[in-house]
Tab-separated table of C-alpha atoms (C1' of nucleotides) and ligand atoms in Angstrom:
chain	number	residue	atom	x	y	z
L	1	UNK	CA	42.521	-30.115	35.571
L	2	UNK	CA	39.255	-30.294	33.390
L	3	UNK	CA	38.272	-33.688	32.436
L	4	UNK	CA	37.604	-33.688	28.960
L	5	UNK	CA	34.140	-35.081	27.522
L	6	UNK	CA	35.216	-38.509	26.734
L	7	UNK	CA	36.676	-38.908	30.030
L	8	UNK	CA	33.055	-37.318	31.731
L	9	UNK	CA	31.322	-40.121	29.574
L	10	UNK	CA	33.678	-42.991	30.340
L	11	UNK	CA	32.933	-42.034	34.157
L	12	UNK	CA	29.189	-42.971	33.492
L	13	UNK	CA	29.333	-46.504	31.952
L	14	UNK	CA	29.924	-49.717	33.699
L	15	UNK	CA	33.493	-51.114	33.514
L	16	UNK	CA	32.514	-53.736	30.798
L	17	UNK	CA	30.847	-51.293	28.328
L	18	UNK	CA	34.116	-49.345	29.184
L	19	UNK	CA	36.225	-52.585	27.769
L	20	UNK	CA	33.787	-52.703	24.784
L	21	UNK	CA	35.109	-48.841	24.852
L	22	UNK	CA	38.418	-49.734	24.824
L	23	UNK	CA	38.601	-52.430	22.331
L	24	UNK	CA	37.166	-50.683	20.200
L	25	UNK	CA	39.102	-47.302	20.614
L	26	UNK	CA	42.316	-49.358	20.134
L	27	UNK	CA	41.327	-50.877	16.735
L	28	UNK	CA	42.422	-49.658	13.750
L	29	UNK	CA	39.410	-50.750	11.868
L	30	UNK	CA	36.150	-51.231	12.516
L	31	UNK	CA	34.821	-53.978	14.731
L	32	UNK	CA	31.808	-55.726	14.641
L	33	UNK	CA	29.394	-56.988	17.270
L	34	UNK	CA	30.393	-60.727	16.702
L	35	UNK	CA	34.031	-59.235	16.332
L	36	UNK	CA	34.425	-58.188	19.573
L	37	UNK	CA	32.821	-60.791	21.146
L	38	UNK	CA	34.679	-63.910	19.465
L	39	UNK	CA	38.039	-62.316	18.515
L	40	UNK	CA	38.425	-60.340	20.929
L	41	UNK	CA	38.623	-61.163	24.452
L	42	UNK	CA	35.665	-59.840	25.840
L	43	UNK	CA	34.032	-63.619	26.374
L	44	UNK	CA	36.796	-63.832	28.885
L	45	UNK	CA	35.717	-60.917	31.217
L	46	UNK	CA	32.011	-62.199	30.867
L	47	UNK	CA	30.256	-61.372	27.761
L	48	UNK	CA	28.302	-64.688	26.688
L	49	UNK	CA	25.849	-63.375	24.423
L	50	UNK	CA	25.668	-61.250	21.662
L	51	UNK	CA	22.789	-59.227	23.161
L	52	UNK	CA	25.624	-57.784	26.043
L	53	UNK	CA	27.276	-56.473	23.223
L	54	UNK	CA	24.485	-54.797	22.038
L	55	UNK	CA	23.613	-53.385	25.287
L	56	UNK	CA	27.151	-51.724	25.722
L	57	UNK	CA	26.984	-50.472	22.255
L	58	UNK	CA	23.866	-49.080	22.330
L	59	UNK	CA	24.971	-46.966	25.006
L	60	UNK	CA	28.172	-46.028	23.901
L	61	UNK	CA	26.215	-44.490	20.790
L	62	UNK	CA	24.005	-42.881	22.786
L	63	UNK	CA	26.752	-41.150	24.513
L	64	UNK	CA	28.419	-40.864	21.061
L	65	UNK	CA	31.359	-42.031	22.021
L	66	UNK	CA	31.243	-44.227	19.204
L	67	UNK	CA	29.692	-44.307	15.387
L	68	UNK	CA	28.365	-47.336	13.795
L	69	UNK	CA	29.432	-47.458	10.319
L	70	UNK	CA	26.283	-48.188	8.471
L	71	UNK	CA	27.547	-49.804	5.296
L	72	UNK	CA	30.166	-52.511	7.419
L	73	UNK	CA	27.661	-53.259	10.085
L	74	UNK	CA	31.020	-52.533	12.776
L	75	UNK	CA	31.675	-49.900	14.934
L	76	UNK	CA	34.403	-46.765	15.454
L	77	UNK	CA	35.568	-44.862	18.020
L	78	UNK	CA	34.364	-41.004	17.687
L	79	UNK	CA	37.418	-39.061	17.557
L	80	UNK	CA	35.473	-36.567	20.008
L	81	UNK	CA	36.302	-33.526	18.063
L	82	UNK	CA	32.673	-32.639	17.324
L	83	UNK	CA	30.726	-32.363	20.278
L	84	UNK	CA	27.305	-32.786	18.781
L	85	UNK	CA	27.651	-32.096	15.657
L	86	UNK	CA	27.707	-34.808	12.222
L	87	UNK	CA	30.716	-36.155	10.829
L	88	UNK	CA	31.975	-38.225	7.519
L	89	UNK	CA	33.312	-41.313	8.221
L	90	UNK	CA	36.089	-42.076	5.294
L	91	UNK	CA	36.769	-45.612	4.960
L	92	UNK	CA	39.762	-47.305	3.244
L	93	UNK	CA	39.008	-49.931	1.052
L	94	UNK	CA	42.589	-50.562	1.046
L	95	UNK	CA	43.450	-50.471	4.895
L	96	UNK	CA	40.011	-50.744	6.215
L	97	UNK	CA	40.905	-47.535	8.097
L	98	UNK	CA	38.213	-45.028	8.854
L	99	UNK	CA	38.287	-41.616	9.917
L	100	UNK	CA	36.212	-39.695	11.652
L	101	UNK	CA	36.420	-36.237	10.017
L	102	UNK	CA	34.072	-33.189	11.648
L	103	UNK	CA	31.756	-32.076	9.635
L	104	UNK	CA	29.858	-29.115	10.426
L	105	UNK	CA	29.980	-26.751	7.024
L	106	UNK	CA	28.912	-29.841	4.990
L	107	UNK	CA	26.033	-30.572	7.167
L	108	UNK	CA	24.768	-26.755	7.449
L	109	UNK	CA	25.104	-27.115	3.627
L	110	UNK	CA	23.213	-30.085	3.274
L	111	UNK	CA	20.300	-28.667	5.340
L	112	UNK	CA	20.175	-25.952	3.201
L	113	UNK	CA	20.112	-27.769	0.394
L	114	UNK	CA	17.139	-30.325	1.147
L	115	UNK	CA	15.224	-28.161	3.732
L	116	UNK	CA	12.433	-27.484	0.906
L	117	UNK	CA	12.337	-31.278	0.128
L	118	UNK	CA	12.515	-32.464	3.756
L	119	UNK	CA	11.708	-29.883	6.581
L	120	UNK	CA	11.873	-32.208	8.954
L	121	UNK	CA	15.413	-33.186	9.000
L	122	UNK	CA	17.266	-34.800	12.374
L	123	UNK	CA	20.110	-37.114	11.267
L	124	UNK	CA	22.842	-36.818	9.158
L	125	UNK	CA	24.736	-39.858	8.083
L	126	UNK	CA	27.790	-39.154	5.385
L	127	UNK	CA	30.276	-42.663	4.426
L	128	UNK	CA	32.924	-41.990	1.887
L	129	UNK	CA	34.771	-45.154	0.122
L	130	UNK	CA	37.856	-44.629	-1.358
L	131	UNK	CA	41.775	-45.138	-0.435
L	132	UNK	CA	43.163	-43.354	2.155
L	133	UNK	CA	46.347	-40.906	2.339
L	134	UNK	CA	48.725	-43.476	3.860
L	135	UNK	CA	47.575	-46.320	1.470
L	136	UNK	CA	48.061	-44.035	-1.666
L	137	UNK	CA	50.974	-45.377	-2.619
L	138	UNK	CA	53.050	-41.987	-3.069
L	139	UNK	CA	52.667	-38.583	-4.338
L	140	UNK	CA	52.422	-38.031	-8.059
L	141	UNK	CA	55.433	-36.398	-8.504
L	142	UNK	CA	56.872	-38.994	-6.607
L	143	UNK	CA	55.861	-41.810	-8.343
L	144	UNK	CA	56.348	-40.035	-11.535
L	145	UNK	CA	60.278	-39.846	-10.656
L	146	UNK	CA	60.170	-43.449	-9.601
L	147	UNK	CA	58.485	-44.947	-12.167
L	148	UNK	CA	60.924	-43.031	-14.890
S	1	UNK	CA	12.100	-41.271	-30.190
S	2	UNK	CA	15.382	-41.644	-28.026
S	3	UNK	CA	15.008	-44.129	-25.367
S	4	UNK	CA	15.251	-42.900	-21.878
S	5	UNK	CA	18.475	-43.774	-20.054
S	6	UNK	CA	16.436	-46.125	-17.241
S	7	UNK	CA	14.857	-47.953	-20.572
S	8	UNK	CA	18.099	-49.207	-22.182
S	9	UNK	CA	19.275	-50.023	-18.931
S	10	UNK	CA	16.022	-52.067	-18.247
S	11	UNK	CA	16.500	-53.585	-21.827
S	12	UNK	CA	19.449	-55.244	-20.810
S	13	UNK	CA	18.168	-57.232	-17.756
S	14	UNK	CA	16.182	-60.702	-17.550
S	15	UNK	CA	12.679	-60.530	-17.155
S	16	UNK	CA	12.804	-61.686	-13.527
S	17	UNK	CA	15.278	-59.174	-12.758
S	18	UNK	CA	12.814	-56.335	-14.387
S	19	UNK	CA	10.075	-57.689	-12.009
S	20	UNK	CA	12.330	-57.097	-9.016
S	21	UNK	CA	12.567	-54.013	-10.488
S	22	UNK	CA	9.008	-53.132	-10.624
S	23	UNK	CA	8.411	-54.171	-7.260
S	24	UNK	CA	10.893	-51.623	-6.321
S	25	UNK	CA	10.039	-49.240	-8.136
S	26	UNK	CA	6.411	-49.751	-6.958
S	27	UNK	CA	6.594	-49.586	-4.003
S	28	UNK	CA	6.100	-46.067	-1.681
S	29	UNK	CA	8.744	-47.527	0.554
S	30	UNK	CA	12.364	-49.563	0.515
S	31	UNK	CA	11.784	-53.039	0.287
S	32	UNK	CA	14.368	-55.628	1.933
S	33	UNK	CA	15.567	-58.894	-0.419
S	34	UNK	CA	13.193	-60.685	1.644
S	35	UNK	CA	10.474	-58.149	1.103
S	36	UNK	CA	10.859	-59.041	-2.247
S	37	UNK	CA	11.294	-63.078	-1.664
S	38	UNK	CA	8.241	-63.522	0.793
S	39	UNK	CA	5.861	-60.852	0.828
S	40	UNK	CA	5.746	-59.925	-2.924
S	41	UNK	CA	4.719	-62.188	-5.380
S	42	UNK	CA	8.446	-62.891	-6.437
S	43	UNK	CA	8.130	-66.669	-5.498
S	44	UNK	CA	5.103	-66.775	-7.693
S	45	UNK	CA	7.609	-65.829	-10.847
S	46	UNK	CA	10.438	-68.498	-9.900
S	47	UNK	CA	12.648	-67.002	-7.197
S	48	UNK	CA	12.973	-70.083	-4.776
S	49	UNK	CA	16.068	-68.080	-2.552
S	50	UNK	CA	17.560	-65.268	-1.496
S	51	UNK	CA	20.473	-65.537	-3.524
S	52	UNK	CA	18.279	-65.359	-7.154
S	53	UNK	CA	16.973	-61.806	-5.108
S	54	UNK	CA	20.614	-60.551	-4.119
S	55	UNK	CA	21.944	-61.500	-8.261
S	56	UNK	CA	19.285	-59.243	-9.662
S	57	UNK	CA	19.650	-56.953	-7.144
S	58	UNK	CA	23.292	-56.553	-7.743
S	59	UNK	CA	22.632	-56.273	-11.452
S	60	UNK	CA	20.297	-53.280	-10.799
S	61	UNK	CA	22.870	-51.742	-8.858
S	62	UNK	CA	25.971	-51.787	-10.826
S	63	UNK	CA	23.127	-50.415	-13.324
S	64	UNK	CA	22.442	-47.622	-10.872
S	65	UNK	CA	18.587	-48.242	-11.366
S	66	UNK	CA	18.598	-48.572	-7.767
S	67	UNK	CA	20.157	-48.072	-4.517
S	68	UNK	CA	21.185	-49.551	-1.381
S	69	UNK	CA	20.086	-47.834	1.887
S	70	UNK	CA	22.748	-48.858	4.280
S	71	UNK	CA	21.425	-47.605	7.518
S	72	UNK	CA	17.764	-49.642	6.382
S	73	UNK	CA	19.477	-52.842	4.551
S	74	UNK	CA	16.403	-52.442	1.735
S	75	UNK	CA	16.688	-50.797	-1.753
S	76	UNK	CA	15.007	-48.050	-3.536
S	77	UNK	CA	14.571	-47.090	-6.851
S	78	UNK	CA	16.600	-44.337	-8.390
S	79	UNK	CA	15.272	-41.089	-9.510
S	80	UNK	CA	17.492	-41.592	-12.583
S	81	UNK	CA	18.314	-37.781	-12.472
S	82	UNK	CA	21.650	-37.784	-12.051
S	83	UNK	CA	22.877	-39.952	-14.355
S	84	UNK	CA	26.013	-41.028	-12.586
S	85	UNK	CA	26.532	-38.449	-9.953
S	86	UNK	CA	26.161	-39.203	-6.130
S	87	UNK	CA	22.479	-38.328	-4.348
S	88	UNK	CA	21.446	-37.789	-1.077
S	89	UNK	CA	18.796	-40.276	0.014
S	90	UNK	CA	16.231	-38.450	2.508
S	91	UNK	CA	14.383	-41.218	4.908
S	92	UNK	CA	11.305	-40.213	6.035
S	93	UNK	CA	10.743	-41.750	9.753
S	94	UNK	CA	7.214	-41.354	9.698
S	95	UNK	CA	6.094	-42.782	6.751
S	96	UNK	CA	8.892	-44.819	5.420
S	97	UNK	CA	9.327	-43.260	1.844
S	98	UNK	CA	12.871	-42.136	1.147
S	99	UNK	CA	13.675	-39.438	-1.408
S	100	UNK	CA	16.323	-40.133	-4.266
S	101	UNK	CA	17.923	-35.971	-4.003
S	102	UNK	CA	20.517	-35.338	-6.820
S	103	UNK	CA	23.379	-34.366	-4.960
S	104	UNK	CA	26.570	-33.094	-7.361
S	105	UNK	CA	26.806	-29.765	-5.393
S	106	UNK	CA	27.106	-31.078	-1.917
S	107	UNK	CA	29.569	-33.639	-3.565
S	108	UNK	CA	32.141	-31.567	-5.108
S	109	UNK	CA	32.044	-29.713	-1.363
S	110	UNK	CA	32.537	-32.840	0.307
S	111	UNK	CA	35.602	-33.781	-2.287
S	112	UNK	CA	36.956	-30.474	-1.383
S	113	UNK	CA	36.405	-30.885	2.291
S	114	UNK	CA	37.969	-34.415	2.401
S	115	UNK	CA	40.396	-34.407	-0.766
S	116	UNK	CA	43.562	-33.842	2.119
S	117	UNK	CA	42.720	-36.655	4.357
S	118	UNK	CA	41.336	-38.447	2.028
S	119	UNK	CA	42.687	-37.886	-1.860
S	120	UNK	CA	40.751	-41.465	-3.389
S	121	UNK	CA	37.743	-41.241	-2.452
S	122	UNK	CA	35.600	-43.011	-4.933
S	123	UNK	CA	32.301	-43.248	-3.834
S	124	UNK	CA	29.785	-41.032	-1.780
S	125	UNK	CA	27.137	-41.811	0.718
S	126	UNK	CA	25.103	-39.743	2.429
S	127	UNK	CA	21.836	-40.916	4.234
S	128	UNK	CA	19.131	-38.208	5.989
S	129	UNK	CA	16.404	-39.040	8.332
S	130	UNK	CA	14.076	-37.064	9.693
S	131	UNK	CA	10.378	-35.960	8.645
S	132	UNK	CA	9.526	-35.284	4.829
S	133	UNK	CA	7.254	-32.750	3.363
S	134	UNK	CA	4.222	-34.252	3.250
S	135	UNK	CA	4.275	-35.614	6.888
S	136	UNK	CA	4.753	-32.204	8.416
S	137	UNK	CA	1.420	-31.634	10.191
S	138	UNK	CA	0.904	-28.319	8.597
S	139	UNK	CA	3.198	-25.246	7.870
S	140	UNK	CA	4.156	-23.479	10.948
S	141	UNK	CA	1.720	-20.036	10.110
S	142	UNK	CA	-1.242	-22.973	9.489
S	143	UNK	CA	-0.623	-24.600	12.503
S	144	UNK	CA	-0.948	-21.221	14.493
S	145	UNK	CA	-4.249	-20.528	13.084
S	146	UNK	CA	-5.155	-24.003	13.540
S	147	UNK	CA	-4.688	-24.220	17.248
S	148	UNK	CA	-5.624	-21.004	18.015
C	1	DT	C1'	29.557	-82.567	-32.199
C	2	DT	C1'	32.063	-80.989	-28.436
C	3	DC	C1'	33.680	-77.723	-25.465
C	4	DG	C1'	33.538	-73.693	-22.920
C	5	DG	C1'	31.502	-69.787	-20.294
C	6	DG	C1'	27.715	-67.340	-18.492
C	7	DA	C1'	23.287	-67.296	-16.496
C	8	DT	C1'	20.278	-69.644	-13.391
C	9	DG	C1'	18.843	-73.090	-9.800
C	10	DT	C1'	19.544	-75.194	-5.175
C	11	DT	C1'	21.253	-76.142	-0.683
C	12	DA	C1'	23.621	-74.983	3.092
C	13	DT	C1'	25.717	-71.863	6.051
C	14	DA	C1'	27.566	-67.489	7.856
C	15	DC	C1'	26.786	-63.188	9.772
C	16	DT	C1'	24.000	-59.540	12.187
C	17	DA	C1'	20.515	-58.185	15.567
C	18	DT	C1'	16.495	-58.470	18.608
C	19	DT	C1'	12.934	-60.501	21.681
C	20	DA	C1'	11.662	-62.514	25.753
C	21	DC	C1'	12.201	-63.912	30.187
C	22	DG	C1'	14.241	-64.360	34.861
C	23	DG	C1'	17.074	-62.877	38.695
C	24	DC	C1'	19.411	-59.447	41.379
C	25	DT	C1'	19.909	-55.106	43.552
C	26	DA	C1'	19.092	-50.308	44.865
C	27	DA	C1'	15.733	-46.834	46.010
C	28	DG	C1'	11.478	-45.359	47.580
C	29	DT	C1'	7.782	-45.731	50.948
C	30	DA	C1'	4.051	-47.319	54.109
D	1	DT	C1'	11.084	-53.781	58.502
D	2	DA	C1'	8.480	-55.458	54.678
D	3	DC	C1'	6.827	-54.420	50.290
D	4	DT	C1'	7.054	-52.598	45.743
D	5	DT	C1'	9.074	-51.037	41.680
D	6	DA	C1'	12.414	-49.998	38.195
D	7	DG	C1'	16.758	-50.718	36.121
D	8	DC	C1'	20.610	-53.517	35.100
D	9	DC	C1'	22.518	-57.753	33.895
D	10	DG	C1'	22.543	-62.790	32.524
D	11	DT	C1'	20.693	-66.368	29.428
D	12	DA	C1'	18.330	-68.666	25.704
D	13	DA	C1'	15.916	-68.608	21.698
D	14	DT	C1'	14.857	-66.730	17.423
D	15	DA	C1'	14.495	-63.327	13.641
D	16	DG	C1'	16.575	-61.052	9.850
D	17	DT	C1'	20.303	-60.298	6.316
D	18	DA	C1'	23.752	-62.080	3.040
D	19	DT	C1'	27.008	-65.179	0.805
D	20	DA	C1'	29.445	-69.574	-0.416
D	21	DA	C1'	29.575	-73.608	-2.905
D	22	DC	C1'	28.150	-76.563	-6.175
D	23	DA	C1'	24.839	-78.371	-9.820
D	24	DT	C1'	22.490	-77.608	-14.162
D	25	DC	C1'	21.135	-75.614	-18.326
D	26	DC	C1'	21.758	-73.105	-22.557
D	27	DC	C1'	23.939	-71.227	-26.338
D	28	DG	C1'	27.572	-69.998	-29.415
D	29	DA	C1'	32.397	-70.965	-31.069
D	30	DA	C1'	35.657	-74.268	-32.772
J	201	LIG	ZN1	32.784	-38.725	15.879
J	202	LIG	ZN1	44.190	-46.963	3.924
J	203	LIG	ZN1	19.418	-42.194	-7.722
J	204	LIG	ZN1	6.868	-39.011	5.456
DNA sequence: TTCGGGATGTTATACTATTACGGCTAAGTA
DNA sequence: TACTTAGCCGTAATAGTATAACATCCCGAA
């Protein structure tokens, strides 16, 4: 049986990046640095200072395993269904949910569309606010029947 | 003569928070609130802390004369072409500038893309970085004859 | 005049991230 | 073996970003 990707980069880090990994995988929101470190448990399998954090998730990004959500300052688990590749990460303002949706047709777009303005482009970085399917509350017709 | 949209906007701040403004819009590269506090001459006009800087900067905002770049915590000044639309902003690492790109085409794809697993979304960010224009050493066919 | 509410001033504190340094260990090599 | 070096990890200190909480002032309505 092929290992998958994720499973080929878990192999490389050191078990307590791995728990940073893990914690983080098994949130439903994002987590902070200063999240994981005080709510969490990871003080009590040996993180002291923030900067250990920082080390593990540096290197989880760089294996992107996980995305840092730029406008929350936390931290997601890459659903791993985009190799390389850019995604959107939607984020409920409701649930504080976000997914990590795939992205490749926006981004070839996007090149397209600012190549003239800025040749040089590397790094893609799309965050959508908004409420997500579960938290809208029902479908219009449903809450049209409802609310009748 | 009409006024411009960015002038009756600008008409109906404080004068301090037109000077943050100007700094902004000044300057060839984001500034940070504490840009603005310490390095510019903001203190010299009455701003004794950060939180005077973060009011008028969340003034300018909701006025759309500027914008937050998440992935540099510093504002820029909008372009104030697209008058309520999303844009793409376009980081140059090389020089710092960032470019305010109108962006209601790639938008309406992105709604498209998303609207399934995703049907509020409310707000649209999208950050580049890479090289701009006028940091690319030379055109590629220049360069050639260049080195040659 | 008196009472609000909004803008502004002020202090303190919370939250996020990096720098700097020191020790340990594994790998290379004379 | 003894030495060197480079990388990883622990620790402490500090830098950088943002907000909370409360005081004060000003102006218009009652
Ligand atoms: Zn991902
Ligand atoms: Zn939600
Ligand atoms: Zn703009
Ligand atoms: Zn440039």
């Amino acid at each position: 049986m092929p290992e998958t990707p994720k499973e080929s980069k878990l192999a490389e880090v050191s078990p307590k990046t791995r728990k940073v990994f893990d914690f983080i995988e098994s949130s439903k929101s994002p987590l902070g640095a200063y999240d994981l470190l005080n709510d969490q448990n990871l003080r009590a399998i040996g993180f002291k200072a923030p900067t250990q954090i920082y080390r593990a998730l540096k290197q989880l990004l760089e294996l992107q395993l996980i995305h840092r959500v730029e406008s929350l300052n936390a931290f997601v688990a890459c659903c791993t269904e985009h190799e390389k590749g850019p995604s959107i990460l939607a984020i409920c303002d409701s649930c504080g949910q976000v997914q990590d949706i795939p992205a490749e047709d926006i981004a070839a777009q996007v090149t397209k569309e600012v190549v003239k303005k800025f040749p040089g482009l590397k790094e893609l970085n799309i965050e959508l606010k908004g409420v997500c399917e579960e938290c809208t509350p029902e479908s219009p017709e449903v809450r049209t029947a409802t609310a009748s």
